[in-house]
């Protein structure tokens, strides 16, 4: 009987030691955890057609060193305004495979790494949207593996502002002012050109008048000179005739005196 009781006590002590070892193992290992973040642009210019967002995983704790611990899955619900966003394309990154169907994102990897891109989301906007902001959200998100990682993630919401062209009226005013200045400059140039042309015409008229006066003066001088030239031959001819008459008279007188002288002898 004593032997039986001793065996029972030893068996109970062995069971207690096994439970203590398991408890210590669980306390030292802890529960695995991870962080998932979403990045988006802060602002979009008016008229932007597409933009991208990235989902990151990081700060992984107590995941374990076994290969099966690194096989991780991620799921979430993607929310956005369908009146603004026309379509979404989801692409896995760094060994992650990802798909998107009816708002649900599902992704998985065989070798998770800390601080890496899980996937990239490309959003295509509709034409002629009137909204001034876009809201993107990830809800009901969960990341897990077959081991100790089973974590429900907090909801994420991002707001993207759409910058409108508020300065367009000012630009139009500037353009109108510039056009007015250009028109005034053009008018002034036209007026200056007209004034210059008038002055040029007046100068040309004066020059023509001066030229005409000069030509008239030259014509007058030429006529006077021609008259003088035509009158000079007449005066020379008269003088020649007079001289000839005088010479003939002298010759006649000399001949008459000579003839009388001859007769007297």
Tab-separated table of N, CA and C in Angstrom, residues 161-220:
chain	number	residue	atom	x	y	z
A	161	UNK	N	-7.096	65.783	-50.197
A	161	UNK	CA	-7.699	67.032	-50.680
A	161	UNK	C	-7.450	67.196	-52.171
A	162	UNK	N	-8.447	67.743	-52.853
A	162	UNK	CA	-8.319	68.054	-54.279
A	162	UNK	C	-8.178	69.561	-54.407
A	163	UNK	N	-7.043	69.988	-54.913
A	163	UNK	CA	-6.777	71.420	-55.049
A	163	UNK	C	-7.490	71.965	-56.278
A	164	UNK	N	-8.341	72.957	-56.076
A	164	UNK	CA	-9.053	73.584	-57.185
A	164	UNK	C	-8.258	74.769	-57.699
A	165	UNK	N	-8.525	75.141	-58.944
A	165	UNK	CA	-7.833	76.260	-59.566
A	165	UNK	C	-8.521	77.558	-59.171
A	166	UNK	N	-8.365	77.950	-57.887
A	166	UNK	CA	-9.031	79.161	-57.391
A	166	UNK	C	-8.441	80.414	-57.986
A	167	UNK	N	-7.183	80.330	-58.427
A	167	UNK	CA	-6.536	81.532	-58.943
A	167	UNK	C	-6.837	81.787	-60.410
A	168	UNK	N	-7.722	80.973	-61.013
A	168	UNK	CA	-8.033	81.144	-62.437
A	168	UNK	C	-8.645	82.508	-62.744
A	169	UNK	N	-9.662	83.005	-61.917
A	169	UNK	CA	-10.204	84.349	-62.210
A	169	UNK	C	-9.136	85.418	-62.186
A	170	UNK	N	-8.216	85.332	-61.216
A	170	UNK	CA	-7.140	86.315	-61.161
A	170	UNK	C	-6.297	86.253	-62.421
A	171	UNK	N	-6.058	85.013	-62.871
A	171	UNK	CA	-5.285	84.859	-64.105
A	171	UNK	C	-6.015	85.481	-65.283
A	172	UNK	N	-7.386	85.323	-65.283
A	172	UNK	CA	-8.145	85.918	-66.375
A	172	UNK	C	-8.054	87.436	-66.311
A	173	UNK	N	-8.137	87.978	-65.071
A	173	UNK	CA	-8.012	89.429	-64.929
A	173	UNK	C	-6.649	89.902	-65.392
A	174	UNK	N	-5.626	89.081	-65.011
A	174	UNK	CA	-4.278	89.449	-65.443
A	174	UNK	C	-4.188	89.428	-66.963
A	175	UNK	N	-4.832	88.395	-67.558
A	175	UNK	CA	-4.791	88.304	-69.014
A	175	UNK	C	-5.519	89.473	-69.645
A	176	UNK	N	-6.702	89.837	-69.016
A	176	UNK	CA	-7.435	90.971	-69.558
A	176	UNK	C	-6.615	92.247	-69.438
A	177	UNK	N	-5.969	92.430	-68.267
A	177	UNK	CA	-5.126	93.613	-68.071
A	177	UNK	C	-3.990	93.623	-69.068
A	178	UNK	N	-3.388	92.458	-69.251
A	178	UNK	CA	-2.283	92.361	-70.207
A	178	UNK	C	-2.768	92.673	-71.612
A	179	UNK	N	-3.971	92.127	-71.954
A	179	UNK	CA	-4.515	92.394	-73.283
A	179	UNK	C	-4.817	93.872	-73.461
A	180	UNK	N	-5.368	94.503	-72.377
A	180	UNK	CA	-5.647	95.942	-72.459
A	180	UNK	C	-4.362	96.722	-72.682
A	181	UNK	N	-3.310	96.318	-71.926
A	181	UNK	CA	-2.034	97.015	-72.082
A	181	UNK	C	-1.490	96.820	-73.485
A	182	UNK	N	-1.633	95.585	-73.979
A	182	UNK	CA	-1.149	95.313	-75.335
A	182	UNK	C	-1.919	96.125	-76.346
A	183	UNK	N	-3.279	96.179	-76.140
A	183	UNK	CA	-4.104	96.952	-77.064
A	183	UNK	C	-3.741	98.435	-77.012
A	184	UNK	N	-3.541	98.964	-75.764
A	184	UNK	CA	-3.154	100.370	-75.640
A	184	UNK	C	-1.814	100.616	-76.297
A	185	UNK	N	-0.892	99.688	-76.088
A	185	UNK	CA	0.430	99.828	-76.714
A	185	UNK	C	0.303	99.805	-78.231
A	186	UNK	N	-0.554	98.875	-78.710
A	186	UNK	CA	-0.754	98.778	-80.160
A	186	UNK	C	-1.370	100.059	-80.699
A	187	UNK	N	-2.388	100.584	-79.944
A	187	UNK	CA	-3.010	101.835	-80.386
A	187	UNK	C	-1.994	102.969	-80.411
A	188	UNK	N	-1.176	103.051	-79.370
A	188	UNK	CA	-0.156	104.101	-79.320
A	188	UNK	C	0.829	103.957	-80.467
A	189	UNK	N	1.198	102.681	-80.731
A	189	UNK	CA	2.126	102.466	-81.847
A	189	UNK	C	1.502	102.876	-83.165
A	190	UNK	N	0.192	102.536	-83.320
A	190	UNK	CA	-0.493	102.915	-84.563
A	190	UNK	C	-0.560	104.439	-84.676
A	191	UNK	N	-0.909	105.097	-83.526
A	191	UNK	CA	-0.981	106.563	-83.536
A	191	UNK	C	0.376	107.171	-83.852
A	192	UNK	N	1.425	106.606	-83.243
A	192	UNK	CA	2.774	107.112	-83.514
A	192	UNK	C	3.145	106.914	-84.972
A	193	UNK	N	2.770	105.731	-85.490
A	193	UNK	CA	3.062	105.462	-86.905
A	193	UNK	C	2.318	106.429	-87.813
A	194	UNK	N	1.001	106.690	-87.425
A	194	UNK	CA	0.236	107.635	-88.253
A	194	UNK	C	0.863	109.023	-88.192
A	195	UNK	N	1.266	109.436	-86.948
A	195	UNK	CA	1.909	110.746	-86.802
A	195	UNK	C	3.196	110.796	-87.605
A	196	UNK	N	3.959	109.715	-87.509
A	196	UNK	CA	5.225	109.656	-88.250
A	196	UNK	C	4.974	109.722	-89.749
A	197	UNK	N	3.921	108.957	-90.180
A	197	UNK	CA	3.609	108.973	-91.610
A	197	UNK	C	3.169	110.357	-92.060
A	198	UNK	N	2.345	111.028	-91.158
A	198	UNK	CA	1.919	112.391	-91.516
A	198	UNK	C	3.101	113.324	-91.604
A	199	UNK	N	3.983	113.223	-90.592
A	199	UNK	CA	5.178	114.068	-90.613
A	199	UNK	C	6.026	113.762	-91.832
A	200	UNK	N	6.092	112.468	-92.153
A	200	UNK	CA	6.880	112.072	-93.317
A	200	UNK	C	6.273	112.631	-94.590
A	201	UNK	N	4.882	112.553	-94.635
A	201	UNK	CA	4.207	113.103	-95.810
A	201	UNK	C	4.433	114.605	-95.907
A	202	UNK	N	4.323	115.293	-94.731
A	202	UNK	CA	4.544	116.731	-94.728
A	202	UNK	C	5.968	117.066	-95.159
A	203	UNK	N	6.914	116.292	-94.618
A	203	UNK	CA	8.310	116.521	-94.999
A	203	UNK	C	8.506	116.268	-96.485
A	204	UNK	N	7.846	115.176	-96.964
A	204	UNK	CA	7.970	114.879	-98.396
A	204	UNK	C	7.362	115.995	-99.231
A	205	UNK	N	6.190	116.518	-98.709
A	205	UNK	CA	5.539	117.613	-99.446
A	205	UNK	C	6.434	118.844	-99.471
A	206	UNK	N	7.042	119.135	-98.280
A	206	UNK	CA	7.956	120.277	-98.222
A	206	UNK	C	9.151	120.065	-99.133
A	207	UNK	N	9.661	118.823	-99.087
A	207	UNK	CA	10.813	118.522	-99.952
A	207	UNK	C	10.442	118.641	-101.416
A	208	UNK	N	9.183	118.148	-101.735
A	208	UNK	CA	8.743	118.276	-103.127
A	208	UNK	C	8.614	119.748	-103.518
A	209	UNK	N	8.036	120.551	-102.560
A	209	UNK	CA	7.877	121.984	-102.840
A	209	UNK	C	9.228	122.641	-103.054
A	210	UNK	N	10.181	122.257	-102.136
A	210	UNK	CA	11.528	122.804	-102.272
A	210	UNK	C	12.161	122.372	-103.587
A	211	UNK	N	11.929	121.096	-103.911
A	211	UNK	CA	12.499	120.588	-105.173
A	211	UNK	C	11.890	121.315	-106.351
A	212	UNK	N	10.531	121.541	-106.285
A	212	UNK	CA	9.856	122.247	-107.373
A	212	UNK	C	10.381	123.670	-107.488
A	213	UNK	N	10.533	124.336	-106.295
A	213	UNK	CA	11.072	125.696	-106.300
A	213	UNK	C	12.475	125.722	-106.871
A	214	UNK	N	13.255	124.720	-106.473
A	214	UNK	CA	14.621	124.659	-106.991
A	214	UNK	C	14.619	124.461	-108.487
A	215	UNK	N	13.733	123.533	-108.919
A	215	UNK	CA	13.644	123.290	-110.367
A	215	UNK	C	13.176	124.545	-111.091
A	216	UNK	N	12.188	125.247	-110.480
A	216	UNK	CA	11.706	126.489	-111.102
A	216	UNK	C	12.818	127.525	-111.162
A	217	UNK	N	13.604	127.611	-110.056
A	217	UNK	CA	14.711	128.578	-110.040
A	217	UNK	C	15.734	128.228	-111.107
A	218	UNK	N	16.023	126.897	-111.168
A	218	UNK	CA	16.992	126.461	-112.198
A	218	UNK	C	16.456	126.757	-113.572
A	219	UNK	N	15.129	126.502	-113.760
A	219	UNK	CA	14.525	126.762	-115.066
A	219	UNK	C	14.599	128.252	-115.402
A	220	UNK	N	14.320	129.092	-114.373
A	220	UNK	CA	14.373	130.533	-114.582
A	220	UNK	C	15.782	130.980	-114.930
